[in-house]
Coordinates of C-alpha atoms in Angstrom, one line a residue:
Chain B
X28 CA 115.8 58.1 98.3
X29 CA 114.1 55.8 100.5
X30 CA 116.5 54.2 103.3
X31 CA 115.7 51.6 105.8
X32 CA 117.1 51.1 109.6
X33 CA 117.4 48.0 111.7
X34 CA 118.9 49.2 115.1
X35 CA 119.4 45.7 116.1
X36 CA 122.3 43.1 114.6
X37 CA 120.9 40.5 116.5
X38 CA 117.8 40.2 119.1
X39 CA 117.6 36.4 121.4
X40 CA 114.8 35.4 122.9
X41 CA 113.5 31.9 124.7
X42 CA 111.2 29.6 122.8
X43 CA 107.7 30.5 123.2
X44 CA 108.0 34.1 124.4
X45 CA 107.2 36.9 122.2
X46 CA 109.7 38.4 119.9
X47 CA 109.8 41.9 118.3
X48 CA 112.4 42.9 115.3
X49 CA 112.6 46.6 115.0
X50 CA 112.6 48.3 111.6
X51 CA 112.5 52.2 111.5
X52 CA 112.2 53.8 107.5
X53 CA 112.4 56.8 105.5
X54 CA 110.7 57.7 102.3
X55 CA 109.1 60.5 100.6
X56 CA 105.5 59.6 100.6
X57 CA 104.0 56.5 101.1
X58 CA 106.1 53.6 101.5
X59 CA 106.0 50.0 100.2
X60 CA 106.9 47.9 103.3
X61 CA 108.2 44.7 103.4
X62 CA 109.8 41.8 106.0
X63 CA 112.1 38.8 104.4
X64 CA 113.6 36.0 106.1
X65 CA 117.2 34.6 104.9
X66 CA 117.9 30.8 106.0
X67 CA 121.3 29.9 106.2
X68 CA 122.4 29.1 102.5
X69 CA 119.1 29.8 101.4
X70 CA 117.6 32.4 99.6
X71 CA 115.3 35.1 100.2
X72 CA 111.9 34.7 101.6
X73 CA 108.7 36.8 101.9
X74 CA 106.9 36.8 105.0
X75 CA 104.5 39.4 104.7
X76 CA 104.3 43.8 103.4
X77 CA 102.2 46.8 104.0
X78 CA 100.8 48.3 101.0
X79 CA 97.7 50.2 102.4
X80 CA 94.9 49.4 104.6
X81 CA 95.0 47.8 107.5
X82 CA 98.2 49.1 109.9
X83 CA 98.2 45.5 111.0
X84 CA 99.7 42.9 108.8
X85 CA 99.6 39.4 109.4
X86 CA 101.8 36.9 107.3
X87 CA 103.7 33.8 106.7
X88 CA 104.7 31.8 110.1
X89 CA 102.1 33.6 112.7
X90 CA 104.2 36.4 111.8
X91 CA 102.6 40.0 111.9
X92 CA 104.2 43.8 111.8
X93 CA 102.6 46.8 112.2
X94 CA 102.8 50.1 110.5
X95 CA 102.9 53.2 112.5
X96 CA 103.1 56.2 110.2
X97 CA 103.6 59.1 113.2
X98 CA 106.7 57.1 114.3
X99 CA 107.8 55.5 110.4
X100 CA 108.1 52.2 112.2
X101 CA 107.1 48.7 110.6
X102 CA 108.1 46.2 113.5
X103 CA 107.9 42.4 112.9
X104 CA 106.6 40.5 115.4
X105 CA 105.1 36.7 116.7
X106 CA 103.6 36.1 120.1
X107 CA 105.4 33.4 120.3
X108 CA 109.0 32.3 119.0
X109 CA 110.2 29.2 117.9
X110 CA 113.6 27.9 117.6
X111 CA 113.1 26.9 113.8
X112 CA 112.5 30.9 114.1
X113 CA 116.0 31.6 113.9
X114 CA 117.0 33.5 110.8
X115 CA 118.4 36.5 109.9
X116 CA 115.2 39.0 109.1
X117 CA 115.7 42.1 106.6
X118 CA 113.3 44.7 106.3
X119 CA 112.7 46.6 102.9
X120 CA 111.2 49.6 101.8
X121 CA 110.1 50.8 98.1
X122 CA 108.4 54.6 97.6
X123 CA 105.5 54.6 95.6
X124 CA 107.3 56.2 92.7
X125 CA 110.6 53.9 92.8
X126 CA 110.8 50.8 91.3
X127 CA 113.9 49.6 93.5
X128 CA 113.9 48.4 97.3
X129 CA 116.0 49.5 99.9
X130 CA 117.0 46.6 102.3
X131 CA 117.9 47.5 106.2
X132 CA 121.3 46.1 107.2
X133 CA 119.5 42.4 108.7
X134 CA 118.7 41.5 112.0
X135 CA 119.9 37.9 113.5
X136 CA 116.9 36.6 115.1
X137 CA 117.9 33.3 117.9
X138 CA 115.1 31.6 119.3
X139 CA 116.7 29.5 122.3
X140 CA 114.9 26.2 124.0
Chain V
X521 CA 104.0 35.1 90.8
X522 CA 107.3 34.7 89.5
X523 CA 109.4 31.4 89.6
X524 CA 113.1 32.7 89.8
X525 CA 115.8 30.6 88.4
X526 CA 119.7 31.4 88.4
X527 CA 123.1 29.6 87.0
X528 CA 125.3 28.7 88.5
X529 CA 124.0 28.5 92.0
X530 CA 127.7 28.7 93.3
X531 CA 131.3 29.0 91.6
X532 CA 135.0 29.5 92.9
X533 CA 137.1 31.8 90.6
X534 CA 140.6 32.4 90.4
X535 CA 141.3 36.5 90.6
X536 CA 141.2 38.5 87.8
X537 CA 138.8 36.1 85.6
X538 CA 135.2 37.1 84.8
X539 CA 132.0 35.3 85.3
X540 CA 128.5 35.6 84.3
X541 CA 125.4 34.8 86.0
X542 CA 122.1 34.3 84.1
X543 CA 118.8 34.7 85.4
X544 CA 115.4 32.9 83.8
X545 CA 112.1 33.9 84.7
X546 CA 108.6 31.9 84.5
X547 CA 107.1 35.1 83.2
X548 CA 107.7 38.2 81.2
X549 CA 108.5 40.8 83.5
X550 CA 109.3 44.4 82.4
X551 CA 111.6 45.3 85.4
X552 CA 114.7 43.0 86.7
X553 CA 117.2 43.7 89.3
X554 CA 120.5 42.8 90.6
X555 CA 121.4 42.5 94.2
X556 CA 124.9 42.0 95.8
X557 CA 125.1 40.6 99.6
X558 CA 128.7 40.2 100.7
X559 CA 129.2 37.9 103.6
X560 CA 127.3 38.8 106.9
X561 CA 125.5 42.2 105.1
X562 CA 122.8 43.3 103.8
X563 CA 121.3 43.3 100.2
X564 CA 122.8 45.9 98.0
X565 CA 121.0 46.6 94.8
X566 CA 123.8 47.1 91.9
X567 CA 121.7 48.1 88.7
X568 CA 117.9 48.2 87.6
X569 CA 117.6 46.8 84.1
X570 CA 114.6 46.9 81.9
X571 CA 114.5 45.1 78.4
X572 CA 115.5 47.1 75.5
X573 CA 117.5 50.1 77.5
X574 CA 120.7 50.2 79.0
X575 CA 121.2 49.5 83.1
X576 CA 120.8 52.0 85.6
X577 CA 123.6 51.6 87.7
X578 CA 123.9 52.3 91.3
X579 CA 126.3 54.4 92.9
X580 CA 129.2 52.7 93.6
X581 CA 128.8 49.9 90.6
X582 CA 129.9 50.8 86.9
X583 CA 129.3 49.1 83.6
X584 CA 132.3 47.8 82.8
X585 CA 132.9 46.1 86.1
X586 CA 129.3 44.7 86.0
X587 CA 127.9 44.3 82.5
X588 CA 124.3 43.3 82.1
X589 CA 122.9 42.5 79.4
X590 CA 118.8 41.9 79.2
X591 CA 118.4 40.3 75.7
X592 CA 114.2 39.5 76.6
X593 CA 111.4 40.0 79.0
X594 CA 112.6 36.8 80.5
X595 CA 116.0 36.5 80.9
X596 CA 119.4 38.6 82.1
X597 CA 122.9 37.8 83.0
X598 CA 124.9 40.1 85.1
X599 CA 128.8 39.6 84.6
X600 CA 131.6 40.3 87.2
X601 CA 134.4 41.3 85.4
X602 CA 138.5 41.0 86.7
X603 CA 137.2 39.5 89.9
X604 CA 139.6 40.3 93.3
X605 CA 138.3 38.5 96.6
X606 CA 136.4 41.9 97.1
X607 CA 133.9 40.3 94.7
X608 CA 132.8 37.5 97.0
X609 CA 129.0 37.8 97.4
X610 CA 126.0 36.0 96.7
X611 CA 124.5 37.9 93.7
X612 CA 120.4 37.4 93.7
X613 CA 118.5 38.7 90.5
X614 CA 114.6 39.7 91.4
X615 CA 111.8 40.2 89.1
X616 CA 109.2 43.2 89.6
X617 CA 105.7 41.4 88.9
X618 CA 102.2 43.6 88.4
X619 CA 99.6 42.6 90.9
X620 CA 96.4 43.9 91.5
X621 CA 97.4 47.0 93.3
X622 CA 101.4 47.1 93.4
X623 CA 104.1 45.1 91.7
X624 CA 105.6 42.5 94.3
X625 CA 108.9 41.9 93.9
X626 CA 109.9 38.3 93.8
X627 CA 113.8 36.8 94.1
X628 CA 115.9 34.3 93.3
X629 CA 117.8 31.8 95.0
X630 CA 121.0 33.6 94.9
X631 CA 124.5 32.4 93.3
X632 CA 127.1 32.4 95.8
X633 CA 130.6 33.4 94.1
X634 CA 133.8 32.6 95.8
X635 CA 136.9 34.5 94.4
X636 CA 140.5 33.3 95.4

C-alpha cells in the first residue's frame, strides 16, 4: 500500500524568503502525487500534482514541487513566502492501480513578517 | 470538475446518539470516499464506496459503526453510529472524477462533528 511521509510538523520561515515543505513517499510503481493546503476551518484545497512529464510542477499560489524518483521525494516549494502563506500543507499519494489516496501526517507552514 | 456539497457543515452531539452526513455531487461520479481528520491530524480515509456495491472498509473502521449507504452516482451519507468524544472529527466526502489522463480527486468542505 502506498504511504506518505512528512518529516516536519511545522517549518517557519520570514516573509519573502524561500520556503521548502518536505514530502518523502512510497508506492509500488508509479505514483500519483499530490500537495493540498488546509485553511483554518476551511476545507481542503489543491495546489498542484505530478502525474507524468515534467519532474517540475508549477501550481496554484507560485507554488511548485518537484519529483525526484531516485530519492521518492515530491518537495513543495515557493521562492518566496508570504504570511497569507501560512497553512497547514498535506501531501498525498495514489498508485496507479489504487483508487484511494494516502495523506502524509500535515505540515504547519508560518510565514512570519 | 466536481462541485462538492455536504450537510450539516457542523453539529454537536450528545454521546451515544448517531448522525448522518450526506454528501451531493454536481456530477455523476462512479467512485466516492470518506475521510476522517480528528483534531490537529491528518486525513484518514474510512471506506471507498462505489454505487450499487457494498463499502470497502478500511482497517480500523467497521460497518456498523460507520454505515454508508450510496443510493446514486451522485449522492452518499456516511453515518456515525453511538458516538463517544473519540468521534470528534471533521468527516470530508471526496469524489474521484475522470480527466483526460487520471481521475483527480476533488473534496468537500468537510462537516466538523463535536461529540460531548
Amino acid at each position: 500500500a502506498q504511504s506518505v511521509a512528512q518529516p516536519e510538523d511545522q517549518v517557519n520561515v520570514a516573509e519573502g524568503n524561500p520556503l521548502t515543505v518536505k514530502c518523502t513517499y512510497s508506492v509500488s510503481g508509479n505514483p500519483y502525487l499530490f500537495w493540498y493546503v488546509q485553511y483554518p476551518n476551511r476545507g481542503l484545497q489543491f495546489l498542484l500534482k505530478y502525474i507524468t512529464g515534467d519532474n517540475l510542477v508549477k501550481g496554484s499560489y507560485g507554488f511548485e514541487a518537484e519529483f525526484n524518483k531516485s530519492q521518492t521525494s515530491f518537495h513543495l516549494k515557493k521562492p518566496s513566502a508570504l504570511v497569507s502563506d501560512s497553512a497547514l500543507y498535506f501531501c498525498a499519494v495514489r498508485g496507479r492501480r489504487n483508487n484511494d489516496m494516502r495523506f502524509g501526517a500535515g505540515t504547519r507552514l508560518t510565514v512570519k513578517p | 470538475s466536481a462541485v462538492i456539497s455536504q450537510k450539516p457543515s457542523r453539529d454537536i452531539c450528545q454521546r451515544g446518539t448517531s448522525l448522518t452526513i450526506q454528501c451531493q455531487v454536481d456530477s455523476q461520479v462512479t467512485m466516492m470516499f470518506w475521510y476522517r481528520q480528528q483534531p490537529g491530524q491528518s486525513l484518514t480515509l474510512i471506506a471507498t464506496a462505489n454505487q450499487g456495491s457494498e463499502a470497502t472498509y478500511e482497517s480500523g473502521f467497521v460497518i456498523d459503526k460507520f454505515p454508508i449507504s450510496r443510493p446514486n452516482l451522485t449522492f452518499s451519507t456516511l453515518t456515525v453510529s453511538n458516538m463517544s468524544p473519540e468521534d470528534s472529527s471533521i468527516y470530508l466526502c471526496s469524489v474521484e472524477v475522470g480527466g483526460v489522463s487520471y481521475n483527480e480527486q476533488f473534496f468537500g468542505p468537510g462537516t466538523r462533528l463535536t461529540v460531548l
